[in-house]
PDB file of C-alpha atoms in Angstrom:
ATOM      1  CA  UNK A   1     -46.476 160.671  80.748  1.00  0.00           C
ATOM      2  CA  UNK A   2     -49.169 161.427  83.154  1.00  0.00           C
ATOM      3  CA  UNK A   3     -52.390 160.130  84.006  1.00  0.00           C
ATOM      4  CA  UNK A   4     -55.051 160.858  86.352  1.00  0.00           C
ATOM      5  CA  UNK A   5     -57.770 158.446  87.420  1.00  0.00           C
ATOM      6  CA  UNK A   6     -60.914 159.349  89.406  1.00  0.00           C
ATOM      7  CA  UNK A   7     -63.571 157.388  91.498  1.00  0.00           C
ATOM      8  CA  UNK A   8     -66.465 158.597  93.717  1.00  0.00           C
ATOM      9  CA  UNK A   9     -68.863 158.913  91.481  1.00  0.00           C
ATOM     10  CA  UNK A  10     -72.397 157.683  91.699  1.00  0.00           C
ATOM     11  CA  UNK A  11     -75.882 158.140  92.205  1.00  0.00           C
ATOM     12  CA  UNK A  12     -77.497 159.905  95.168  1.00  0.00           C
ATOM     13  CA  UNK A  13     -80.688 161.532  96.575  1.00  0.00           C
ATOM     14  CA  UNK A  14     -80.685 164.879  96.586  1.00  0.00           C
ATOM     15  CA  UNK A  15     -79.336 166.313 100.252  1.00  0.00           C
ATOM     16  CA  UNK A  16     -77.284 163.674 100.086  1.00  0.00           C
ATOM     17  CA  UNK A  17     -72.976 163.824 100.088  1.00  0.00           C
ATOM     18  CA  UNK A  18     -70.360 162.208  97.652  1.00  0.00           C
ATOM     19  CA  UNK A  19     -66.710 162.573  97.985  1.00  0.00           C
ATOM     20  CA  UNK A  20     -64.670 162.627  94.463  1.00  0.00           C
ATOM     21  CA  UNK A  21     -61.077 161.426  94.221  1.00  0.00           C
ATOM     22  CA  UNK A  22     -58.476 162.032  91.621  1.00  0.00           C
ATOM     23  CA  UNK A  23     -55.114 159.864  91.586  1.00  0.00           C
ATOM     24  CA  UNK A  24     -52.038 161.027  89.427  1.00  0.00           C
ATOM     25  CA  UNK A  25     -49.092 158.709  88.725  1.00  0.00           C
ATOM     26  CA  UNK A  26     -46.615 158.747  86.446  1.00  0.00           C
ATOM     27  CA  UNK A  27     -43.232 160.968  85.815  1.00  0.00           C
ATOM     28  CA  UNK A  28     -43.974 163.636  88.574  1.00  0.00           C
ATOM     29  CA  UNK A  29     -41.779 166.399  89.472  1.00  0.00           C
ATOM     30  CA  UNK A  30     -44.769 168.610  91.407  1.00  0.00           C
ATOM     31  CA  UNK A  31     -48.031 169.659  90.192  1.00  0.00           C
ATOM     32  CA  UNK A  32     -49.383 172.914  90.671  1.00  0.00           C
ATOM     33  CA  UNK A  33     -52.991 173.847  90.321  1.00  0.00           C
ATOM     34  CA  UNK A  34     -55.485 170.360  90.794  1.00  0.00           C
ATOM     35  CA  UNK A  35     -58.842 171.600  89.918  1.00  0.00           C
ATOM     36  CA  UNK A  36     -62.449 169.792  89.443  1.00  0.00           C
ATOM     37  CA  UNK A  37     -64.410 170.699  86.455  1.00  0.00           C
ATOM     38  CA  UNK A  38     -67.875 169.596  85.624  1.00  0.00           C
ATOM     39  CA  UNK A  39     -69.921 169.251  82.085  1.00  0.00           C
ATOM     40  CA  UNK A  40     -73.542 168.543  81.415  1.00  0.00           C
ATOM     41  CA  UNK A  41     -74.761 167.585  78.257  1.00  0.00           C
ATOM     42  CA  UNK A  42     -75.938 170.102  76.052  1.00  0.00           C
ATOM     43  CA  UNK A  43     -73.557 172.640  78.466  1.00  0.00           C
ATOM     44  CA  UNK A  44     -69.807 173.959  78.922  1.00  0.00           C
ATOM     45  CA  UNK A  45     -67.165 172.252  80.845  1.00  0.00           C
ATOM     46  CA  UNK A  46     -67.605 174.554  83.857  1.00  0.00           C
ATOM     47  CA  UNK A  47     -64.867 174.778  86.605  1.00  0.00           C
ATOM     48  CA  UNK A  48     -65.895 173.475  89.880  1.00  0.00           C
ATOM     49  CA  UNK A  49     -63.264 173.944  92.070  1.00  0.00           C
ATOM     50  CA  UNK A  50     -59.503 174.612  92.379  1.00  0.00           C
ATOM     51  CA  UNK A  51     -56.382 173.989  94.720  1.00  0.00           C
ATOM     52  CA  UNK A  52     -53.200 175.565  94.246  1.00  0.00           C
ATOM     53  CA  UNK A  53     -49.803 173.999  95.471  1.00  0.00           C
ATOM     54  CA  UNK A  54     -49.772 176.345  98.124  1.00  0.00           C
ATOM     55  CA  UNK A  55     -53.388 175.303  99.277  1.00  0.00           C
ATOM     56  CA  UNK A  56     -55.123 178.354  98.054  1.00  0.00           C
ATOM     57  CA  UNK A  57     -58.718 177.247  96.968  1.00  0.00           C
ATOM     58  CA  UNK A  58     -61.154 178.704  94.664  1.00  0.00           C
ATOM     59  CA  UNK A  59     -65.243 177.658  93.982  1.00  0.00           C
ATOM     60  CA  UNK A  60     -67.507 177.997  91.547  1.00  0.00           C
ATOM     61  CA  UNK A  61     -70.312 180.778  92.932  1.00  0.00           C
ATOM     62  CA  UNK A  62     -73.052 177.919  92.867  1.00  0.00           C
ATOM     63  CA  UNK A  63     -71.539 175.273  94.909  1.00  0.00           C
ATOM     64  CA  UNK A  64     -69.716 177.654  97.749  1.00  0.00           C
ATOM     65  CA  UNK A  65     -70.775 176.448 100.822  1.00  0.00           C
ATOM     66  CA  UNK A  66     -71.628 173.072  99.791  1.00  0.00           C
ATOM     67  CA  UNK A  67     -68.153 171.704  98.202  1.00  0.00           C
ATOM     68  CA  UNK A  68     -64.844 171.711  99.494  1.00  0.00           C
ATOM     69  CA  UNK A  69     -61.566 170.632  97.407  1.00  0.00           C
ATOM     70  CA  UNK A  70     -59.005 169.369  99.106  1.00  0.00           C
ATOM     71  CA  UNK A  71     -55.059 167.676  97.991  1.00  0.00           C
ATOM     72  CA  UNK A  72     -52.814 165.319  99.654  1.00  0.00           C
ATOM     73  CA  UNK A  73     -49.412 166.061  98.127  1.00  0.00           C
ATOM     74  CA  UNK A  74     -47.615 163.099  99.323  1.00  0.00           C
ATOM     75  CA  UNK A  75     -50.934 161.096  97.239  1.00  0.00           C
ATOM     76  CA  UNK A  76     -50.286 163.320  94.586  1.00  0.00           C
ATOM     77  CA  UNK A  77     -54.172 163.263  94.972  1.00  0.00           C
ATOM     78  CA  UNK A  78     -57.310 165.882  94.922  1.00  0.00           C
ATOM     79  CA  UNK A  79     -60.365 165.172  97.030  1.00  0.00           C
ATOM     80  CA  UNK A  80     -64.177 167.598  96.416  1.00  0.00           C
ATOM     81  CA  UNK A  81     -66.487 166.696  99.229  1.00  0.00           C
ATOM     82  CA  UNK A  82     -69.567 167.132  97.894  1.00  0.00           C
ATOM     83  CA  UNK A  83     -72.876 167.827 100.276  1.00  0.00           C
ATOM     84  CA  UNK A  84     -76.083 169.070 100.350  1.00  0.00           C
ATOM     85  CA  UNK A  85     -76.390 167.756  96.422  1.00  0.00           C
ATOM     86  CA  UNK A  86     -78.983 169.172  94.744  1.00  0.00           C
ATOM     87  CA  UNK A  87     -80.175 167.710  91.219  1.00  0.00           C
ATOM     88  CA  UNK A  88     -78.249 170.741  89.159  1.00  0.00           C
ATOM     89  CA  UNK A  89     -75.184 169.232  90.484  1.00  0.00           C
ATOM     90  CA  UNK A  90     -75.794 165.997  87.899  1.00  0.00           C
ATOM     91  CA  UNK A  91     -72.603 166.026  85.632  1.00  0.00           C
ATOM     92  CA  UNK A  92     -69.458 164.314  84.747  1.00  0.00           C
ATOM     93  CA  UNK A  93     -67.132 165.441  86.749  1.00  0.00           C
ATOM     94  CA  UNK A  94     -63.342 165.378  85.665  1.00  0.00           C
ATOM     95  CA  UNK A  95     -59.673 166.305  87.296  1.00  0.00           C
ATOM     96  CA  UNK A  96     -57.260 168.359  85.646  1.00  0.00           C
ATOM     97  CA  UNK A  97     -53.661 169.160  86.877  1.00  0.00           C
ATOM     98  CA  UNK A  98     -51.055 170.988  85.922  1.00  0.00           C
ATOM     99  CA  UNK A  99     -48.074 169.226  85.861  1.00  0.00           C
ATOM    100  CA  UNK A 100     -43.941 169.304  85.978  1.00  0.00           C
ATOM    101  CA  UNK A 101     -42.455 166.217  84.520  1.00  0.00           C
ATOM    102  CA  UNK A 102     -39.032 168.010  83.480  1.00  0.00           C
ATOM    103  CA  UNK A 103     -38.285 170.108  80.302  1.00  0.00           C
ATOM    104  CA  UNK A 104     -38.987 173.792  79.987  1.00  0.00           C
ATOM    105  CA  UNK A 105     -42.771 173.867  81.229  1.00  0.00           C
ATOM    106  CA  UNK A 106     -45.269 171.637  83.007  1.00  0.00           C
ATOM    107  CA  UNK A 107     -48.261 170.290  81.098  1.00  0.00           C
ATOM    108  CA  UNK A 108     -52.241 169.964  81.478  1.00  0.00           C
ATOM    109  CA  UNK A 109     -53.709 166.975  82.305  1.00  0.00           C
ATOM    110  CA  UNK A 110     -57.053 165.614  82.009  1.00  0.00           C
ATOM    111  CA  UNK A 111     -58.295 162.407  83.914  1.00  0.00           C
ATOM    112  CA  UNK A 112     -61.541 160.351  82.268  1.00  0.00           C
ATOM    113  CA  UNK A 113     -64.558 161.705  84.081  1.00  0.00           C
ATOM    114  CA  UNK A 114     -66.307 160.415  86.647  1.00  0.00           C
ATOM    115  CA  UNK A 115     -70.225 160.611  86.721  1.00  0.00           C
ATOM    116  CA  UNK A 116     -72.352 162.337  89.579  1.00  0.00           C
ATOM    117  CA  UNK A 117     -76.421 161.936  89.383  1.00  0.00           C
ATOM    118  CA  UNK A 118     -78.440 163.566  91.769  1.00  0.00           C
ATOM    119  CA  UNK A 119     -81.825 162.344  92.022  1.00  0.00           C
ATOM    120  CA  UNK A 120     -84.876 164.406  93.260  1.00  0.00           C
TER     121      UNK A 120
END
């Protein structure tokens, strides 16, 4: 079994910066993708951001240029600096991962959420 546990999450003027964090632990073989999604109520979980194992990174069109994902492998852990907030950015945030523990394929993960507010 896997679990992921973030922190970073808070409340912040808009402008402002907040830097997410996303631990896994458990029976870990290597994980591939590590991505942050995001879900407002009343909306869609929304992908944020994603890392691949080889460090390739992907963003959502609305926060490119703003966000940047990063992973420490030996941490088996996911960072998303978040700056220049703006209020739209208010969601819980959550880390996925996809991840080897043995057998025949690796599994998706889902960590608890984490909740960003971004006050005007």
């Amino acid at each position: 079994q896997v679990q992921l546990v973030e922190s970073g999450g808070g409340l912040v003027q808009a402008g402002g910066s907040l830097r997410l964090s996303c631990a896994a632990s458990g029976t870990i073989l290597s994980i591939n993708s590590m991505d942050w999604y995001r879900q407002a109520p009343g909306n869609e979980r929304e992908l944020v951001a994603r890392i691949t194992s080889g460090g390739n990174r992907n963003y959502a069109d609305s926060v490119k240029g703003r966000f940047t994902i990063s992973r420490e492998n030996a941490k088996n852990t996911v960072y998303l600096q978040m700056n220049s907030l703006k209020p739209e950015d208010s969601s819980v945030y959550y880390c996925n991962a996809v991840v080897y523990s043995g057998g025949t394929y690796p599994r998706n993960y889902w960590g608890q959420g984490t909740q960003v507010t971004v006050s005007s």
